[in-house]
């Protein structure tokens, strides 16, 4: 029995993400919430012949919390893709003004109505919205670092796809062999390839110029989609795939039916390090509390341990980390201050 809620289910990411979740045979209830459109999406998805019972909720007014309460009660997993996406020329940080308040409001609902749920935050800027979520949960005394994840999987998906193109191999051959850590925005994104099992193959196949271009493409790949959509938004379908890829790991850990064993191929998420086994040392080494690192799930889909991605890096990977940390620190602080200042 797994109940999943998608908050922002009427949107570009929310709709396909809800579809993918509806297709998961282990999900028994799927609860869709949005300030507009969720009941329609729910009615549509409810005709798909899988067991998950789908319900849609839309508040009658901005002050109406009853629908959020209904959507969240009894949830095991809450996925949040609510908020505005980028338009050409915007960075993810430009979204802070609007999305910070949206995340704070929705996570307040999670704190009140499903405090034990595993929370997956997709809304940008992830580097700030996850600290906002953490601080909000702290204010309600229900913050469990083992259950809060910023979704950075799309960076890994892009890194796998683009590398496979360069190596002229099937992306499936790259899956699980490389990693992307750090944050989720421009040069805070740190693709790790050289120090992985594929490192030698990459060194043989790619010139240093090609390698630099590849790193840049992973870091700024989102812009390709934003520009191609010409103002109609950012990545939605690839993001829905990526969001479900991570959610699927959580569902597997939760139900004890690992189709993909996270202890064998840990995938990264943006987490609060000091509260996690193995995390304190990374936080001290990096000088930040939040960082995307590979996570291994334990029973109940809480984080069992995190893996230090900063060991054994090449010189150029170390430089990428240094740059990432510079960008991450103020973004994390901005998120934390947003909640602390509003308290
Ligand atoms: P969208 O505009 O198509 O959908 C957002 C949905 O959120 C809309 O249906 C809207 O009604 C809903 N919403 C707004 N305020 C809400 C509230 N208070 N409660 C419930 N629902 C609310 O946007 P899209 O393309 O789905 O993107 C959503 C977010 O995901 C953006 O912030 C975007 O930047 C982010 N994103 C994150 C990625 C990642 O890798 N983590 C990748 C791509 C996008």
Coordinates of C-alpha atoms and ligand atoms in Angstrom, one line a residue:
X1 CA 0.0 0.0 0.0
X2 CA 1.7 3.2 -1.1
X3 CA 0.0 6.5 -1.2
X4 CA 1.7 9.2 -3.3
X5 CA 0.7 12.9 -3.6
X6 CA 1.8 15.2 -6.4
X7 CA 1.5 18.9 -5.5
X8 CA 1.4 20.9 -8.7
X9 CA -0.1 18.0 -10.6
X10 CA -1.9 20.1 -13.2
X11 CA 1.4 21.5 -14.6
X12 CA 3.8 20.6 -17.3
X13 CA 5.8 18.3 -15.1
X14 CA 2.9 17.3 -12.8
X15 CA 0.8 15.7 -15.5
X16 CA 3.3 13.3 -17.0
X17 CA 4.8 12.6 -13.6
X18 CA 1.4 11.7 -12.3
X19 CA 0.9 9.4 -15.3
X20 CA 4.2 7.6 -14.7
X21 CA 3.3 7.2 -11.0
X22 CA -0.2 5.9 -12.0
X23 CA 1.5 3.2 -14.1
X24 CA 3.5 1.9 -11.1
X25 CA 1.7 -1.2 -9.9
X26 CA 2.9 -0.8 -6.3
X27 CA 1.1 2.6 -5.9
X28 CA -2.4 2.1 -4.4
X29 CA -3.5 5.7 -4.1
X30 CA -2.5 8.7 -6.1
X31 CA -3.6 12.1 -4.8
X32 CA -3.3 15.1 -7.1
X33 CA -3.3 18.6 -5.9
X34 CA -3.0 21.9 -7.8
X35 CA -4.5 25.4 -7.5
X36 CA -6.0 24.7 -10.9
X37 CA -6.7 21.6 -13.0
X38 CA -6.0 18.7 -10.6
X39 CA -9.6 17.3 -10.6
X40 CA -9.5 17.1 -14.4
X41 CA -6.1 15.4 -14.5
X42 CA -7.3 13.0 -11.8
X43 CA -10.5 12.2 -13.8
X44 CA -8.5 11.6 -16.9
X45 CA -5.9 9.4 -15.2
X46 CA -8.5 7.5 -13.2
X47 CA -9.5 5.7 -16.4
X48 CA -6.0 4.1 -16.8
X49 CA -6.4 0.5 -15.8
X50 CA -3.9 0.2 -13.0
X51 CA -4.8 -0.3 -9.4
X52 CA -3.9 3.2 -8.0
X53 CA -7.1 5.1 -6.9
X54 CA -6.7 8.6 -8.2
X55 CA -8.3 11.7 -6.6
X56 CA -7.9 15.4 -7.5
X57 CA -8.0 18.4 -5.2
X58 CA -8.3 22.1 -5.9
X59 CA -8.7 24.7 -3.2
X60 CA -11.8 27.0 -3.4
X61 CA -9.7 30.0 -2.4
X62 CA -6.1 30.8 -1.4
X63 CA -7.1 30.4 2.3
X64 CA -8.8 27.0 1.8
X65 CA -6.5 24.4 3.3
X66 CA -9.1 21.6 3.4
X67 CA -8.2 20.3 -0.1
X68 CA -4.5 20.2 0.7
X69 CA -5.3 18.4 3.9
X70 CA -7.4 15.8 2.1
X71 CA -4.7 15.4 -0.6
X72 CA -1.9 14.8 2.0
X73 CA -3.5 12.8 4.7
X74 CA -2.0 9.3 4.9
X75 CA 0.6 9.9 2.3
X76 CA 3.9 7.9 2.2
X77 CA 5.5 10.0 -0.5
X78 CA 4.9 13.7 -1.5
X79 CA 6.3 15.0 -4.7
X80 CA 6.3 18.7 -5.3
X81 CA 6.6 20.1 -8.9
X82 CA 4.5 23.2 -8.1
X83 CA 5.8 26.6 -9.1
X84 CA 6.7 28.8 -12.1
X85 CA 9.2 27.5 -14.6
X86 CA 11.9 29.5 -16.4
X87 CA 11.5 31.5 -19.6
X88 CA 14.4 32.3 -22.0
X89 CA 17.1 34.5 -20.3
X90 CA 16.0 33.5 -16.8
X91 CA 18.2 31.6 -14.3
X92 CA 16.7 29.3 -11.8
X93 CA 17.5 31.9 -9.1
X94 CA 15.1 34.3 -10.8
X95 CA 12.3 32.0 -9.8
X96 CA 13.0 32.4 -6.1
X97 CA 10.6 35.3 -5.6
X98 CA 7.5 33.3 -6.5
X99 CA 8.5 29.7 -5.8
X100 CA 9.9 30.3 -2.3
X101 CA 6.4 31.2 -1.0
X102 CA 4.8 28.3 -2.9
X103 CA 7.2 25.8 -1.4
X104 CA 6.9 27.2 2.1
X105 CA 3.1 27.0 1.9
X106 CA 3.0 23.5 0.6
X107 CA 5.6 22.2 2.9
X108 CA 3.7 23.7 5.8
X109 CA 0.8 21.5 4.7
X110 CA 3.1 18.5 4.6
X111 CA 4.3 19.3 8.2
X112 CA 0.7 19.5 9.4
X113 CA -1.0 16.8 7.4
X114 CA 1.6 14.2 6.5
X115 CA 4.7 14.8 8.7
X116 CA 6.1 11.3 8.2
X117 CA 6.0 11.4 4.4
X118 CA 9.1 11.2 2.3
X119 CA 9.3 14.5 0.5
X120 CA 10.7 15.0 -3.0
X121 CA 11.2 18.6 -4.0
X122 CA 11.3 19.4 -7.8
X123 CA 10.4 23.1 -7.7
X124 CA 13.3 25.4 -8.6
X125 CA 15.6 26.8 -7.5
X126 CA 16.3 23.5 -5.8
X127 CA 19.4 24.9 -4.2
X128 CA 17.1 27.2 -2.2
X129 CA 13.7 25.4 -2.1
X130 CA 15.2 22.4 -0.3
X131 CA 16.6 24.6 2.5
X132 CA 13.2 26.3 2.6
X133 CA 11.5 22.9 3.0
X134 CA 14.0 21.9 5.8
X135 CA 13.6 25.1 7.7
X136 CA 9.8 25.0 7.4
X137 CA 9.7 21.4 8.7
X138 CA 12.1 22.4 11.5
X139 CA 9.6 25.1 12.6
X140 CA 7.0 22.5 13.0
X141 CA 9.4 20.1 14.8
X142 CA 9.0 17.4 12.2
X143 CA 12.2 17.7 10.1
X144 CA 13.7 14.3 9.4
X145 CA 16.7 14.8 7.1
X146 CA 16.4 11.1 6.0
X147 CA 13.1 11.9 4.3
X148 CA 13.9 15.2 2.4
X149 CA 15.2 15.1 -1.1
X150 CA 15.8 17.7 -3.7
X151 CA 15.5 16.1 -7.1
X152 CA 18.6 16.6 -9.2
X153 CA 18.1 13.4 -11.2
X154 CA 17.5 15.3 -14.5
X155 CA 21.2 16.4 -14.3
X156 CA 22.2 12.7 -14.1
X157 CA 19.8 11.8 -16.9
X158 CA 21.3 14.5 -19.2
X159 CA 24.9 13.5 -18.2
X160 CA 24.1 9.9 -19.2
X161 CA 22.4 10.8 -22.4
X162 CA 25.0 13.3 -23.6
X163 CA 28.0 11.1 -22.7
X164 CA 26.4 8.1 -24.5
X165 CA 26.0 10.3 -27.6
X166 CA 29.7 11.3 -27.5
X167 CA 30.8 7.7 -26.9
X168 CA 28.4 6.4 -29.5
X169 CA 26.9 3.8 -27.2
X170 CA 23.5 3.0 -25.7
X171 CA 22.7 5.3 -22.7
X172 CA 21.8 2.2 -20.8
X173 CA 25.5 1.3 -20.8
X174 CA 26.3 4.6 -19.0
X175 CA 23.6 4.3 -16.3
X176 CA 25.0 3.7 -12.9
X177 CA 28.6 4.3 -14.0
X178 CA 28.8 8.1 -13.7
X179 CA 27.4 10.6 -11.1
X180 CA 26.4 14.2 -10.9
X181 CA 26.7 15.9 -7.5
X182 CA 26.6 19.4 -6.0
X183 CA 23.6 21.6 -6.7
X184 CA 21.0 22.0 -9.4
X185 CA 21.8 25.2 -11.3
X186 CA 24.4 26.0 -13.8
X187 CA 27.9 25.7 -12.5
X188 CA 26.7 24.3 -9.1
X189 CA 26.1 21.1 -11.1
X190 CA 29.1 18.8 -10.9
X191 CA 29.2 15.9 -13.4
X192 CA 31.7 13.2 -12.2
X193 CA 33.0 11.2 -15.1
X194 CA 36.8 11.2 -15.0
X195 CA 37.0 9.5 -11.6
X196 CA 34.4 6.8 -12.4
X197 CA 34.7 3.4 -14.1
X198 CA 34.1 5.1 -17.4
X199 CA 37.0 7.6 -16.9
X200 CA 39.6 5.9 -19.0
X201 CA 37.2 5.3 -21.9
X202 CA 36.2 8.9 -21.8
X203 CA 39.8 10.1 -21.7
X204 CA 40.5 8.0 -24.8
X205 CA 37.4 9.1 -26.7
X206 CA 37.2 12.8 -25.8
X207 CA 39.7 15.6 -26.3
X208 CA 40.0 18.0 -23.3
X209 CA 38.0 20.6 -25.4
X210 CA 35.2 18.0 -26.0
X211 CA 35.2 17.1 -22.3
X212 CA 34.8 20.8 -21.3
X213 CA 32.0 21.2 -23.7
X214 CA 30.3 18.1 -22.4
X215 CA 30.5 19.4 -18.8
X216 CA 29.1 22.7 -19.9
X217 CA 26.3 21.0 -21.8
X218 CA 25.3 19.0 -18.7
X219 CA 25.4 22.2 -16.5
X220 CA 23.4 24.3 -18.9
X221 CA 21.4 21.6 -20.8
X222 CA 18.2 23.0 -19.3
X223 CA 18.7 26.2 -21.3
X224 CA 18.5 24.2 -24.6
X225 CA 14.9 23.2 -23.6
X226 CA 14.0 26.6 -22.3
X227 CA 15.1 28.2 -25.6
X228 CA 13.5 25.6 -27.8
X229 CA 10.2 26.1 -26.0
X230 CA 10.4 29.8 -26.7
X231 CA 8.8 31.1 -23.5
X232 CA 6.4 28.2 -23.0
X233 CA 8.4 26.8 -20.0
X234 CA 11.3 24.5 -19.2
X235 CA 11.9 20.7 -19.2
X236 CA 8.7 18.9 -18.4
X237 CA 8.8 15.4 -20.0
X238 CA 12.4 14.6 -19.3
X239 CA 11.9 16.0 -15.8
X240 CA 8.8 13.9 -15.2
X241 CA 10.9 10.9 -16.3
X242 CA 13.7 11.9 -14.0
X243 CA 11.3 12.6 -11.1
X244 CA 9.7 9.2 -11.4
X245 CA 13.1 7.5 -11.8
X246 CA 14.0 8.8 -8.3
X247 CA 10.5 8.2 -6.9
X248 CA 10.7 4.7 -8.2
X249 CA 13.8 4.1 -6.0
X250 CA 11.9 5.4 -3.0
X251 CA 8.8 3.2 -3.8
X252 CA 11.1 0.2 -4.2
X253 CA 12.8 0.8 -0.9
X254 CA 9.4 1.4 0.8
X255 CA 7.8 -1.7 -0.5
X256 CA 10.8 -3.9 -0.3
X257 CA 10.6 -4.7 -4.0
X258 CA 13.8 -3.3 -5.4
X259 CA 13.7 -3.4 -9.1
X260 CA 16.8 -1.2 -8.9
X261 CA 18.9 -1.8 -5.8
X262 CA 20.0 1.6 -4.5
X263 CA 22.8 0.1 -2.5
X264 CA 24.3 -1.2 -5.7
X265 CA 23.8 1.9 -7.8
X266 CA 23.2 4.8 -5.4
X267 CA 21.7 7.9 -7.2
X268 CA 22.3 11.4 -6.0
X269 CA 19.8 13.8 -4.4
X270 CA 20.2 17.2 -2.8
X271 CA 20.1 16.4 0.9
X272 CA 20.8 17.9 4.4
X273 CA 24.1 16.3 5.1
X274 CA 24.6 16.9 8.9
X275 CA 21.5 14.8 9.7
X276 CA 22.6 11.7 7.7
X277 CA 24.9 8.8 8.4
X278 CA 28.1 9.6 6.5
X279 CA 26.9 13.1 5.8
X280 CA 28.6 15.1 8.6
X281 CA 32.1 14.4 7.3
X282 CA 31.0 15.5 3.8
X283 CA 29.5 18.7 5.2
X284 CA 32.7 19.5 7.0
X285 CA 34.8 18.7 4.0
X286 CA 32.7 20.8 1.7
X287 CA 31.7 23.6 4.1
X288 CA 28.0 23.3 3.2
X289 CA 25.1 21.6 4.8
X290 CA 23.2 20.8 1.6
X291 CA 24.8 19.0 -1.3
X292 CA 23.6 16.4 -3.9
X293 CA 25.3 13.1 -3.0
X294 CA 24.5 9.5 -3.8
X295 CA 22.1 8.1 -1.3
X296 CA 21.5 4.5 -0.1
X297 CA 18.0 3.8 1.2
X298 CA 17.3 1.7 4.3
X299 CA 14.1 0.3 5.6
X300 CA 11.0 2.5 5.2
X301 CA 12.8 4.4 2.4
X302 CA 14.7 6.6 4.8
X303 CA 18.3 7.3 3.9
X304 CA 20.5 4.6 5.4
X305 CA 23.8 6.3 4.4
X306 CA 25.2 8.7 1.9
X307 CA 28.3 8.2 -0.1
X308 CA 31.1 10.8 -0.1
X309 CA 31.5 11.9 -3.8
X310 CA 34.5 14.2 -3.0
X311 CA 37.0 11.4 -2.5
X312 CA 39.3 10.3 -5.4
X313 CA 38.4 13.2 -7.7
X314 CA 40.6 14.3 -10.5
X315 CA 42.1 17.8 -10.5
X316 CA 39.5 19.2 -12.9
X317 CA 36.7 17.6 -11.0
X318 CA 38.0 19.2 -7.8
X319 CA 37.9 22.6 -9.6
X320 CA 34.3 22.0 -10.6
X321 CA 33.4 21.3 -6.9
X322 CA 35.2 24.5 -5.8
X323 CA 33.1 26.6 -8.2
X324 CA 29.9 24.8 -7.3
X325 CA 30.4 25.5 -3.6
X326 CA 30.8 29.2 -4.2
X327 CA 27.5 29.3 -5.9
X328 CA 25.7 27.0 -3.5
X329 CA 26.5 28.7 -0.3
X330 CA 24.5 32.0 -0.9
X331 CA 21.6 30.0 -2.5
X332 CA 21.3 27.8 0.6
X333 CA 21.5 30.8 2.9
X334 CA 18.9 32.6 0.9
X335 CA 16.5 29.7 1.3
X336 CA 17.1 29.3 5.1
X337 CA 16.9 33.1 5.7
X338 CA 13.6 33.2 3.8
X339 CA 11.9 31.0 6.4
X340 CA 13.9 32.3 9.4
X341 CA 13.2 35.9 8.5
X342 CA 9.5 35.3 8.0
X343 CA 9.2 33.5 11.4
Ligands
LIG1 P1 4.0 24.6 -14.8 O1 3.8 26.1 -14.7 O2 3.7 23.9 -16.1 O3 3.3 23.9 -13.6 C1 3.4 24.3 -12.3 C2 2.1 24.0 -11.6 O4 2.2 24.4 -10.3 C3 0.9 24.7 -12.3 O5 -0.1 23.8 -12.6 C4 0.4 25.6 -11.1 O6 -1.0 25.8 -11.1 C5 0.9 24.8 -9.9 N1 1.0 25.7 -8.7 C6 1.4 26.9 -8.6 N2 1.3 27.3 -7.3 C7 0.8 26.3 -6.6 C8 0.4 26.0 -5.3 N3 0.6 27.0 -4.3 N4 -0.1 24.8 -4.9 C9 -0.3 23.9 -5.8 N5 0.0 24.0 -7.1 C10 0.6 25.2 -7.5 O7 5.6 24.4 -14.5 P2 6.5 23.1 -14.7 O8 7.1 23.2 -16.0 O9 5.7 21.9 -14.3 O10 7.7 23.3 -13.6 C11 7.4 23.3 -12.2 C12 8.6 23.6 -11.4 O11 9.6 22.6 -11.6 C13 9.3 24.9 -11.8 O12 9.7 25.6 -10.6 C14 10.5 24.4 -12.6 O13 11.6 25.4 -12.5 C15 10.9 23.2 -11.8 N6 11.8 22.3 -12.6 C16 12.7 21.5 -11.8 C17 13.5 20.7 -12.4 C18 14.5 19.9 -11.6 O14 15.4 19.3 -12.2 N7 14.4 19.8 -10.3 C19 13.6 20.5 -13.9 C20 12.6 21.3 -14.6 C21 11.7 22.1 -13.9

